Amino acid sequence: MFLTPDNHKIIIIGGLLLMGLTLITGVAVYSVMHQQIASSLGRGLAVALQGKGHLLESQIEKGLSDTHALAMRPFMIQSIQQLNVQPYSNRALSDLERNVHSLTQTGFSAAIVYDKKGNKLSAAGQFSENQSQSLWLNKKSDTFLIWDEEFILHTSKAVFDQDGQRIGSITTESTLPQLTRSFNEIRTIGETGTFMLCAPPNDISQKMACLISQVDGVKFKYLKRVVEGGVLPMDQALNGKSGVIAVKDYRQIQVIEAYAPLDATGMGMILKLDEAELLRPVAEELKIIILYLAGLIIAEILLLNWFIRKLINSEREAQNAKEKAEQYSVELGLKESELRERLKEITCLHEIRRSIGIELSVENVCNQIFNYLIPAMQYPESASVVIEIDGKILTSKSFNHEPVRDPTHKLKSNIEVNGNVCGQLSVLYPVNKPFLILEEQRLIDAITSDLARWLERKQVDELLHIRLKEITCLYEIRRNMGLELSVDEVCQNIFGYLIPALQFPEIAIVTIELNGKQFTSPKYYQYSANQIFSEINRKSKVCFDCYKQGDIIGSVIRSNISINDKICGSLTVSYPEDQPFLILEEKRLIGAITVDFSRWLERKQVDEALRERLKEITCLYGIRRGMGLELSIDNVCQNIFENLIPAVQFPEIASAVIEINDWRFTSGEYVEGRLVSPFKSKKNITHEIRGPWRTDRDSACTCYVEINVNGKTCGQLRVFYPEDKPYLVPEEQKLVNAIASDLESWLERKRLEQTLVFVAEEQAHTIGQELHDNLGQQIAAIGYQARALEKKIAASGNQDMATVAASIAAQVQTAVIQIKQLAQGLLPFELEANGLIAALEKLATRIATTYSITCDFLCDNEIKINDKNIALNIYRIAQEAANNAIRHGGAQHLSLSLKIKGKNLFLSICDDGCGFAVETKHGETQGMGIKIMQYRAKQLGAKLKFLSPAEGGAQVCLEMRMV
């Protein structure tokens, strides 16, 4: 077949037309494919970027909420409060360190706690050292995202007490493995895929801190927010905008970028892919088409006829290619629709899981499920959702309460909690919507699985709250069981903390019976402790049927109170009959409280017994310390009353009586912890007729003991109560016996001492009388005989012998005078005859005459002392002081003074001698005379002072109260 010129022209024209049409068709197909692929893949990038954004925000929000919950833990707040008050409290620091170290096992990689002054209290784990690669969240200085081969959330939270006062802070770091894995999986998008996360610039350089994830790894860079060529997509994302754009990136390479903001963190993110890689499949197909077109054109030029036939085939092939391109476009549209449906389902699950917190109620969680499940269904405008839990039905707002008869228009899924079916979730369509796709069933199953897990966690959380109430109850009761409290105060503390910890505190009644006495709790609202425990009632319990499966105790729990293995009472908790159950843990709690109360009662008994023994020991110590031999019987009885009455069981109503040596001493009144007056009365009972030494009162309210001195009963000691207090403990009788024994010993010593003094005075009296009546008279007779011998010898003319005889007579006369003076000193006749004043005047005269010095006696008032013993002791003190002044001080002038001021008697002996030292370095007096003077002063109950006046000499002062 030969070609004609026309054929050539046809071939040439046809070839040109075919070539033109082919080129135009190829360009058109390429343009359409380019636009469709770029649009579809751009939307895919946007969807993927949105999923990564939701994941990032949820991870950061979870980390912040975990740190916030950690800062509100009661144990953490209590430990920090105690360390703020007591910085060196080992117990509080140990509790805090144990709690902080346990955080590393609950998702935190590191944690540190500071007090209110910023001082570190405890730390756990290892903080990241690569904080330079960090992205700040919302420009906050306390929360930022660190890249250290993985994402680490670093955040700080202030810790506040119950009053809202800042008491410290806590800083934590937690790894985000899901976010790290999502950030690193950029290679699944493509070889040139890039995921960029940037924080807004915080300085004048306007550079953004960015994390860039590529196939070769993750890099941290600072990039400019605005370039000369225009606004970057990251700037749009940081301004809160989102979209897809074809633009040149910071490498000046044409890319397809999807950008979106992270509103919760203030950051922006970009997911991009090089346009060349994105259009690589189309470019490869284009090369093949061009080769085909070139071959066809060459073949048609060479063989026109064959080319014409082939032209028809080429047209057919072009049509097929066009159909394939259209089919590919339709398939991409279907994939996009499927991706949108899957995105709705993923978004629904994400939002439901993010919004169902443990702190929400069942109704709130169901409402959240309604809000996110219905928009994710195929026909949201017609769908209705019903949730049934424990017989309670919750429906969405679109539910019309009409039964759906056709089962093809209803999907349901059971809710299983701990292996038990406790409800179901149903989705319903009207009759005119006859189908639900398989993915919706899977979505509903996933939601019911999440709801079941939330219910299980809610149950565990409520049980933990109940256990926390019980632990707090036991801790507060034990902390407020001080031995200084009374039984009534401890019972009120038990009521105040036990009732709020029970299952139904507003209707519970607690009764404590102890030794026949009953304590009953007031109404629940009167306790301040009910604000500590969160109220858990029947309406707020999750899966209430699960609670009924526990051990049922009944409406009354009773636990016995034992002291030293002897039951002395009980603690009873009761509910009204319409609340017929208590969980087993409440029985254990009440048992633990009764054990603590029993131990406190035992310690209280021991403490009270020790206090009583301490009172008795203190009483005996005070009485024995105040039983000096120098005291009078009045002072000793007063001292016994002052120490005995406060030591008995009921000092306010107790009375004590001491009868001794014809005198009866009665104790005074005990008011407000002290004796108003030691003596109520002192009465002479010499003329009273008394029976045996015993009492006619009931022995149950009277302590009685005889006082025996030297084997002879001389008195008694009695302590008694009124008849309305009809008992005394055996220890009080032992105490009275010991006091009576001490009083007997004191009386015996006092009697012996007085006997010794009396014997000494009697001996001095006998010696003085012998000197005056016997020896003095004999020496005087010798003197008379010597005078007669002198005269007789002088008459004989022997003068020498007469002189000797005269000397003997003079010496005898001197000896007579000295014997008379010595006898007057040993035997004060003037004291016995005329009293103390005359005796002192005579003493002054005799001293002046004997020693040839000046001795004056001054007495301003008329003083009369009837007690011979008192007068004798005062006279002896004055006599000894005068003798010491003359013999040891060399005094030339003495002054004796006796006067009365008010109810006190004052005796003063002054001299102008050289003075003397009264005490040695060991505190003992130097001479026997001074010791005797001090002893006589104690016998009188007087004060004796030895003074050294500034003008010289010495002064002895005696001060005695006149009775």
PDB file of N, CA and C in Angstrom, residues 4 15 52 126 170 193 224 279 311 317 395 472 510 577 698 707 764 875:
ATOM      1  N   THR A   4       0.121   8.326  -0.696  1.00  0.00           N
ATOM      2  CA  THR A   4      -0.029   9.460  -1.588  1.00  0.00           C
ATOM      3  C   THR A   4       0.408  10.697  -0.859  1.00  0.00           C
ATOM      4  N   GLY A  15      -0.473  13.176  12.157  1.00  0.00           N
ATOM      5  CA  GLY A  15       0.557  13.000  13.199  1.00  0.00           C
ATOM      6  C   GLY A  15       0.665  14.208  14.094  1.00  0.00           C
ATOM      7  N   LYS A  52      -1.850  13.650  65.665  1.00  0.00           N
ATOM      8  CA  LYS A  52      -0.654  13.850  66.492  1.00  0.00           C
ATOM      9  C   LYS A  52      -0.865  14.986  67.488  1.00  0.00           C
ATOM     10  N   GLN A 126      16.304  11.056  88.602  1.00  0.00           N
ATOM     11  CA  GLN A 126      17.345  11.877  87.979  1.00  0.00           C
ATOM     12  C   GLN A 126      16.689  12.834  86.993  1.00  0.00           C
ATOM     13  N   ILE A 170       6.418  21.505  94.444  1.00  0.00           N
ATOM     14  CA  ILE A 170       6.933  20.220  93.981  1.00  0.00           C
ATOM     15  C   ILE A 170       7.227  20.334  92.497  1.00  0.00           C
ATOM     16  N   GLY A 193       9.607  13.197  54.594  1.00  0.00           N
ATOM     17  CA  GLY A 193       8.626  13.678  55.559  1.00  0.00           C
ATOM     18  C   GLY A 193       9.293  14.371  56.756  1.00  0.00           C
ATOM     19  N   LYS A 224      13.769  31.345  62.342  1.00  0.00           N
ATOM     20  CA  LYS A 224      13.091  32.648  62.302  1.00  0.00           C
ATOM     21  C   LYS A 224      11.604  32.439  62.047  1.00  0.00           C
ATOM     22  N   LEU A 279       4.747  13.674  44.228  1.00  0.00           N
ATOM     23  CA  LEU A 279       4.298  13.481  42.837  1.00  0.00           C
ATOM     24  C   LEU A 279       5.172  12.501  42.082  1.00  0.00           C
ATOM     25  N   LEU A 311      -3.732   4.651  15.472  1.00  0.00           N
ATOM     26  CA  LEU A 311      -4.274   5.875  16.054  1.00  0.00           C
ATOM     27  C   LEU A 311      -5.590   5.613  16.760  1.00  0.00           C
ATOM     28  N   GLU A 317      -6.726   3.530  23.879  1.00  0.00           N
ATOM     29  CA  GLU A 317      -5.846   3.433  25.054  1.00  0.00           C
ATOM     30  C   GLU A 317      -5.885   4.717  25.893  1.00  0.00           C
ATOM     31  N   THR A 395     -30.591   8.167  79.137  1.00  0.00           N
ATOM     32  CA  THR A 395     -30.815   8.283  77.692  1.00  0.00           C
ATOM     33  C   THR A 395     -30.304   9.616  77.197  1.00  0.00           C
ATOM     34  N   THR A 472      -7.586   7.626 108.602  1.00  0.00           N
ATOM     35  CA  THR A 472      -7.582   8.962 109.199  1.00  0.00           C
ATOM     36  C   THR A 472      -8.288   8.956 110.547  1.00  0.00           C
ATOM     37  N   VAL A 510     -23.438   5.991 118.205  1.00  0.00           N
ATOM     38  CA  VAL A 510     -22.331   5.315 118.890  1.00  0.00           C
ATOM     39  C   VAL A 510     -22.542   5.454 120.396  1.00  0.00           C
ATOM     40  N   GLU A 577     -33.303   0.370 111.506  1.00  0.00           N
ATOM     41  CA  GLU A 577     -33.625  -0.905 110.874  1.00  0.00           C
ATOM     42  C   GLU A 577     -33.732  -0.803 109.361  1.00  0.00           C
ATOM     43  N   ASP A 698     -17.745   4.877 160.650  1.00  0.00           N
ATOM     44  CA  ASP A 698     -17.633   3.711 159.785  1.00  0.00           C
ATOM     45  C   ASP A 698     -16.189   3.551 159.333  1.00  0.00           C
ATOM     46  N   ILE A 707      -0.985   6.720 168.237  1.00  0.00           N
ATOM     47  CA  ILE A 707       0.368   7.261 168.336  1.00  0.00           C
ATOM     48  C   ILE A 707       0.951   6.784 169.664  1.00  0.00           C
ATOM     49  N   ALA A 764      23.240  21.524 186.500  1.00  0.00           N
ATOM     50  CA  ALA A 764      23.790  22.859 186.812  1.00  0.00           C
ATOM     51  C   ALA A 764      23.165  23.410 188.086  1.00  0.00           C
ATOM     52  N   TYR A 875      17.261  33.779 179.071  1.00  0.00           N
ATOM     53  CA  TYR A 875      18.291  34.181 180.039  1.00  0.00           C
ATOM     54  C   TYR A 875      19.627  33.531 179.695  1.00  0.00           C
TER      55      TYR A 875
END
